[in-house]
XYZ file of C-alpha atoms in Angstrom:
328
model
C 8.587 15.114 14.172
C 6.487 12.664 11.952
C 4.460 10.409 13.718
C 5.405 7.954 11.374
C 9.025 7.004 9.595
C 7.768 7.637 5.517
C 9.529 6.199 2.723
C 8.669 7.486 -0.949
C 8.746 4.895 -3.884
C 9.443 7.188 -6.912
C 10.959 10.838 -7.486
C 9.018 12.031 -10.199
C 6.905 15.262 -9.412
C 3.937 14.361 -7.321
C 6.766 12.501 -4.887
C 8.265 15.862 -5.512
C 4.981 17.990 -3.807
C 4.567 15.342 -0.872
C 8.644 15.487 -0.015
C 7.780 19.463 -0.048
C 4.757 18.959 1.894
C 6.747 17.215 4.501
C 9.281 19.847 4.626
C 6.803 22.624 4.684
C 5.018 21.390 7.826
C 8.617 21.655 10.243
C 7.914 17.982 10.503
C 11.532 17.132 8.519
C 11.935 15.184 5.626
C 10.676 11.431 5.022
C 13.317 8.920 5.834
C 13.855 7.025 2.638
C 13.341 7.680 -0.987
C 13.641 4.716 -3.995
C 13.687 5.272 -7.816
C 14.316 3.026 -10.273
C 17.754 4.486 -11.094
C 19.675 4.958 -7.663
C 21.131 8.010 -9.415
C 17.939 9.469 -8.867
C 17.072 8.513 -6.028
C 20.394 9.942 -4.256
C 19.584 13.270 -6.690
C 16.276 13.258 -4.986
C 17.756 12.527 -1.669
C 19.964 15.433 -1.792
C 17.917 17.937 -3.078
C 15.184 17.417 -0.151
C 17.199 16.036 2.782
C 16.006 12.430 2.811
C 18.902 10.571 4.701
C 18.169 7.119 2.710
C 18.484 6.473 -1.003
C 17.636 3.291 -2.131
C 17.745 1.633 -6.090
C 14.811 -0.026 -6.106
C 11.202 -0.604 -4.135
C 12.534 -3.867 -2.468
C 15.519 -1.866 -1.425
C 13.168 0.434 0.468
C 10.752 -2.421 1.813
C 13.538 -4.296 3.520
C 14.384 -1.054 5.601
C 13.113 -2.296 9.161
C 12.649 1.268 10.113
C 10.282 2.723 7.629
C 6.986 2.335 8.701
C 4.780 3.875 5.742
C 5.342 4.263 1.662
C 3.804 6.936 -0.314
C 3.425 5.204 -3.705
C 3.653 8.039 -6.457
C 4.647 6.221 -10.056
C 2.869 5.756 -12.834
C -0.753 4.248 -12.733
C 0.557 0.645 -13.832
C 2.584 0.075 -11.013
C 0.367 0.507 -8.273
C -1.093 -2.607 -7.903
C 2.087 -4.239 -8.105
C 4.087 -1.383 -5.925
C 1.069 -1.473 -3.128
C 0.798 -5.205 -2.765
C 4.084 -5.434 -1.673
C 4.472 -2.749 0.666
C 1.517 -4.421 2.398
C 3.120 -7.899 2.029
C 6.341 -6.388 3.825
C 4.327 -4.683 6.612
C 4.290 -1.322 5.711
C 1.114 1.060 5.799
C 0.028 2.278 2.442
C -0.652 5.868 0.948
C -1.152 5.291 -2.753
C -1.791 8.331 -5.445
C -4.833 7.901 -7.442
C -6.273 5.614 -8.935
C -5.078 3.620 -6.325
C -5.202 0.923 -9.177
C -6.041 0.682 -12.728
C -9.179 -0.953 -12.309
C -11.521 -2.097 -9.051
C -10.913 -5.849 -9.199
C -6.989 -5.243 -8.374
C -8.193 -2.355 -5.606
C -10.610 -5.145 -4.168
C -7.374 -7.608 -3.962
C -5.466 -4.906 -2.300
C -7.897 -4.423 0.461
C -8.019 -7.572 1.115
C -4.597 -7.772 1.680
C -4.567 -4.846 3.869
C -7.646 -6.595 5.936
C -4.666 -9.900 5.789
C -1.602 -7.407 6.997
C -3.299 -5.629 9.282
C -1.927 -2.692 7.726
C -3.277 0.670 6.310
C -4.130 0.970 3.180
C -5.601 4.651 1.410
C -5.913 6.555 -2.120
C -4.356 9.436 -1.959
C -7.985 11.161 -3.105
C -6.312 14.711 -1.405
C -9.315 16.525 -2.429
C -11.309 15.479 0.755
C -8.476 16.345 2.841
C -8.853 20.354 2.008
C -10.275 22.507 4.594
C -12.281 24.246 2.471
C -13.274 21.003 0.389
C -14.264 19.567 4.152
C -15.939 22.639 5.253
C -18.328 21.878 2.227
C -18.872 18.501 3.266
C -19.741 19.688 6.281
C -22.327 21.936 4.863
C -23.974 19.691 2.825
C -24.555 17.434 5.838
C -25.776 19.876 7.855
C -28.309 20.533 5.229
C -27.398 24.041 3.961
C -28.385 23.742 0.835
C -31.194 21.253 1.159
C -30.503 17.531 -0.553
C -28.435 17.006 -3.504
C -29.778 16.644 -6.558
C -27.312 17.531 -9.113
C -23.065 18.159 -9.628
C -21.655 19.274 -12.734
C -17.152 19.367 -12.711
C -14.696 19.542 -15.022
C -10.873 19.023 -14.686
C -9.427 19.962 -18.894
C -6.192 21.014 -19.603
C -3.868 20.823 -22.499
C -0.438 19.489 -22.240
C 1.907 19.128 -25.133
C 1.013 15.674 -26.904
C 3.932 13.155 -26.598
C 2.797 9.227 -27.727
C 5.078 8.001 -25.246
C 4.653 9.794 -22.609
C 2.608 8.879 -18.899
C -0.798 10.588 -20.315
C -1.257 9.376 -23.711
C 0.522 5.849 -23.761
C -1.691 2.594 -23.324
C 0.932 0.572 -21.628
C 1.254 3.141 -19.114
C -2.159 3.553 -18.436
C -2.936 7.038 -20.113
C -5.807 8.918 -20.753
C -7.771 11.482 -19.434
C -10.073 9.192 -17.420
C -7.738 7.772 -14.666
C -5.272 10.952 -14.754
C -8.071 13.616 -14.457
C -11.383 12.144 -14.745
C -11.195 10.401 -11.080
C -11.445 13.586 -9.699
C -14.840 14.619 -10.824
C -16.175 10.797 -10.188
C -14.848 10.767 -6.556
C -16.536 13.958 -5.656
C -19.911 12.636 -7.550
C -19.307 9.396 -5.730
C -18.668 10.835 -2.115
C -22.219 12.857 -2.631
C -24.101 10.347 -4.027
C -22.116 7.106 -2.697
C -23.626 4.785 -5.160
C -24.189 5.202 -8.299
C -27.084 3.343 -10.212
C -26.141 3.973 -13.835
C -23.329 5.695 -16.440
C -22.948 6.241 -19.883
C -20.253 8.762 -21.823
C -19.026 10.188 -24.840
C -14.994 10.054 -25.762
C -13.016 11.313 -28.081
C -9.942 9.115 -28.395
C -6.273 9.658 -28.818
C -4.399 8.663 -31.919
C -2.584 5.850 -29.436
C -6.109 4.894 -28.305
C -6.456 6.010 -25.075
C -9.217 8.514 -23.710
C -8.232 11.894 -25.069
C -11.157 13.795 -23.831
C -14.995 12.859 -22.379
C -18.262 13.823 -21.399
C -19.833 11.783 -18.862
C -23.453 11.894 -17.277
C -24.460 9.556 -14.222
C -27.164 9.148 -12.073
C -27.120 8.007 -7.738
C -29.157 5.526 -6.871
C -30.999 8.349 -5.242
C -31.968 9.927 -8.372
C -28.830 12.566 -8.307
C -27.362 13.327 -11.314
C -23.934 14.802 -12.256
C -22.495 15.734 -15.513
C -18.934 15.896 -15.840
C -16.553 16.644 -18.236
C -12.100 15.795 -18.674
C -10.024 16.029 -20.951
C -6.255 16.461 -22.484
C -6.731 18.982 -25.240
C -8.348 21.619 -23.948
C -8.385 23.962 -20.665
C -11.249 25.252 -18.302
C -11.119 26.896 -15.026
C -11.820 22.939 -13.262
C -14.684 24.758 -11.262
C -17.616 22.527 -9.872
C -21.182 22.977 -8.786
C -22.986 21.263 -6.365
C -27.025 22.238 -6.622
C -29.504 21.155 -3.827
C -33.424 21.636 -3.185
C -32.377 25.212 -1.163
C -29.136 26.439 -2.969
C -25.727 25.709 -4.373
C -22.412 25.287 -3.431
C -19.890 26.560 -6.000
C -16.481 26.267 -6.679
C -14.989 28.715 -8.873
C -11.508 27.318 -9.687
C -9.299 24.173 -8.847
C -12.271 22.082 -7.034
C -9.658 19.194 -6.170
C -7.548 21.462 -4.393
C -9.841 24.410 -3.100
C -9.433 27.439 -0.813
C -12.438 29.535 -1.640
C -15.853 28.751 -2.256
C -19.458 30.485 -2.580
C -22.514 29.412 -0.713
C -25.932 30.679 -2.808
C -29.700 30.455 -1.853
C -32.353 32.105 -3.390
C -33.217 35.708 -2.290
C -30.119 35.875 0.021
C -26.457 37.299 -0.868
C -23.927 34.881 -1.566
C -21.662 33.762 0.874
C -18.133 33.884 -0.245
C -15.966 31.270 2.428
C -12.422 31.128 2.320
C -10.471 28.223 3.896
C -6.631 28.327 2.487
C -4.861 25.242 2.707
C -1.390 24.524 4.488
C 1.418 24.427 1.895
C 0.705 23.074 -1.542
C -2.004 21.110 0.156
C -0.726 17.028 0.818
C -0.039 17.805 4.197
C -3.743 17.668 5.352
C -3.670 14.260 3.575
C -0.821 12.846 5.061
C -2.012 13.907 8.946
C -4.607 11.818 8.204
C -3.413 8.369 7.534
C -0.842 9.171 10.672
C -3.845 9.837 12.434
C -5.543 6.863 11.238
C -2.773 4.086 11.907
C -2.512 6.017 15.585
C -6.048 5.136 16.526
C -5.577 1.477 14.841
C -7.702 1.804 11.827
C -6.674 -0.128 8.446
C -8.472 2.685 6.371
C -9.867 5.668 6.494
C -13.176 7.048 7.426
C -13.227 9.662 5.206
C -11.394 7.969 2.038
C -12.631 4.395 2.410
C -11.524 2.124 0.304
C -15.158 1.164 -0.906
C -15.491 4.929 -2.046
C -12.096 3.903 -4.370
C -13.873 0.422 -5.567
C -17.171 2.185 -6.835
C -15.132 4.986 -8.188
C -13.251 2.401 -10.288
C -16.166 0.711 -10.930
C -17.609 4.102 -13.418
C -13.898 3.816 -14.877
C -14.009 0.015 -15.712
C -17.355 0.645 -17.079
C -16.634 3.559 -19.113
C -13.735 2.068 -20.496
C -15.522 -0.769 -21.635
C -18.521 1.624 -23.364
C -15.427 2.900 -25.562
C -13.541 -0.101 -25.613
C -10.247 0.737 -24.004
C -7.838 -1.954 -22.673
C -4.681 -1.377 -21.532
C -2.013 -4.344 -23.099
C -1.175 -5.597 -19.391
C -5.006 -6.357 -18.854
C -4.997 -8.408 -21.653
C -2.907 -11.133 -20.013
């Protein structure tokens, strides 16, 4: 049984994976489900044996029995979505980017700190065993200290104007869709970072079609990483210290193998698969969290999401990219 009563505000396909997720770990369904069409929301409902359907968000808030929302619409309404799910009580799991931009993730965790309530991106990378087994290594000094990453995340879906990715008033692009991905594991190596600069080619509707980007920890770490819309790549990483390198082959934000190199020595092939299609390890963890009375999380703290954001906003502003609602 779930430790905590979930309701999921959206149905569109990452609400999809988590309801699966759920399902997949024999801990039953999430309680409560709201679209903005309650045709799709009972649809939704149906198909993965959520008892509650509800029309709208404030539908879902007012239910005294749900306890936690998994936020999983489009990157414009998270701000708004988020702040009131922590104005009605209600602990917080919010896909990435947990907002558009680090000034509105600042305001949201100081409304969690206000609530009392939990408050996390849903940065599921960290959450992999295999992606934590890494961490773990690099801690324990395995191969030496940091000093360069290099990711990608490219792929190439069909271009629609409209659509989530490319439009401006839905906050498209590559950088907040894909690019967080590669900046959250630079930032979770280096922590800080002292300075950024990229390259972009834009979109015909303005937004961030594709990028380069090269930054440097305040620790003199650099990382060079690379997303984009128009093109594919494996989405393989590598993580280089002063005695070896960790690499990732394929999928670094969601994987299940890894190697391990150091000079003169064989490689070390590790293999850690992950449960399901992965969000469950994610989820345990903010259940895990509110149990031991925390209002974030240790491993995806929310000032790892502000300095993350903080590369975005900055990078945006190099190429001069504003989405129309920031304008007001």
């Amino acid at each position: 049984m779930n430790t905590l009563k979930w309701g999921i505000a959206s149905t569109g396909e990452i609400a999809k994976n988590m309801a699966e997720a759920f399902a997949a770990d024999g801990r039953g369904a999430p309680l409560a489900v709201s679209s903005r069409s309650a045709d799709r929301a009972r649809q939704f409902a149906g198909k993965h044996g959520i008892q509650r359907a509800y029309p709208d968000l404030e539908a879902l808030l007012a239910d005294e029995d749900i306890d936690a929302v998994y936020i999983a619409g489009p990157h414009h309404t998270h701000f708004e979505y988020a702040r009131k799910a922590l104005s009605a009580g209600k602990h917080v799991l919010c896909e990435k980017p947990l907002t558009v931009n680090a000034a509105d993730s600042l305001r949201l965790a100081e409304l969690s700190g206000e609530t009392g309530r939990f408050l996390m991106e849903a940065m599921w990378t960290r959450f992999i065993p295999a992606m934590r087994r890494i961490m773990d290594l690099i801690e324990a000094g395995e191969i030496g200290t940091v000093k360069f990453v290099s990711a990608d995340f490219c792929v190439n879906p069909p271009y629609v104007p409209e659509g989530r990715l490319f439009s401006p008033s839905l906050a498209g692009g590559a950088l907040l869709d894909l690019g967080v991905y590669p900046v959250s594991l630079a930032q979770w190596l280096f922590r800080r970072f002292a300075s950024f600069s990229g390259q972009v080619r834009l979109a015909d509707t303005g937004v961030d079609m594709a990028a380069s980007v090269s930054l440097a920890g305040t620790d003199g770490q650099l990382a060079s990483l690379a997303f984009g819309l128009d093109g594919f790549k494996p989405r393989e990483a590598h993580i280089l210290g002063t005695n070896g390198e960790i690499f990732i082959p394929e999928l670094f934000f969601r994987p299940h193998r890894f190697l391990v190199r150091r000079e003169g020595v064989s490689d070390e092939e590790i293999e850690l698969p992950f449960e399901g299609n992965g969000y469950i390890h994610e989820i345990r963890h903010v259940e895990e969290c509110v149990a031991a009375g925390l209002n974030e999380s240790p491993v995806m703290p929310l000032a790892d999401t502000v300095e993350t954001l903080r590369i975005c906003d900055g990078l945006r502003h190099e190429w001069g990219i504003v989405y129309p609602f920031e304008e007001s």
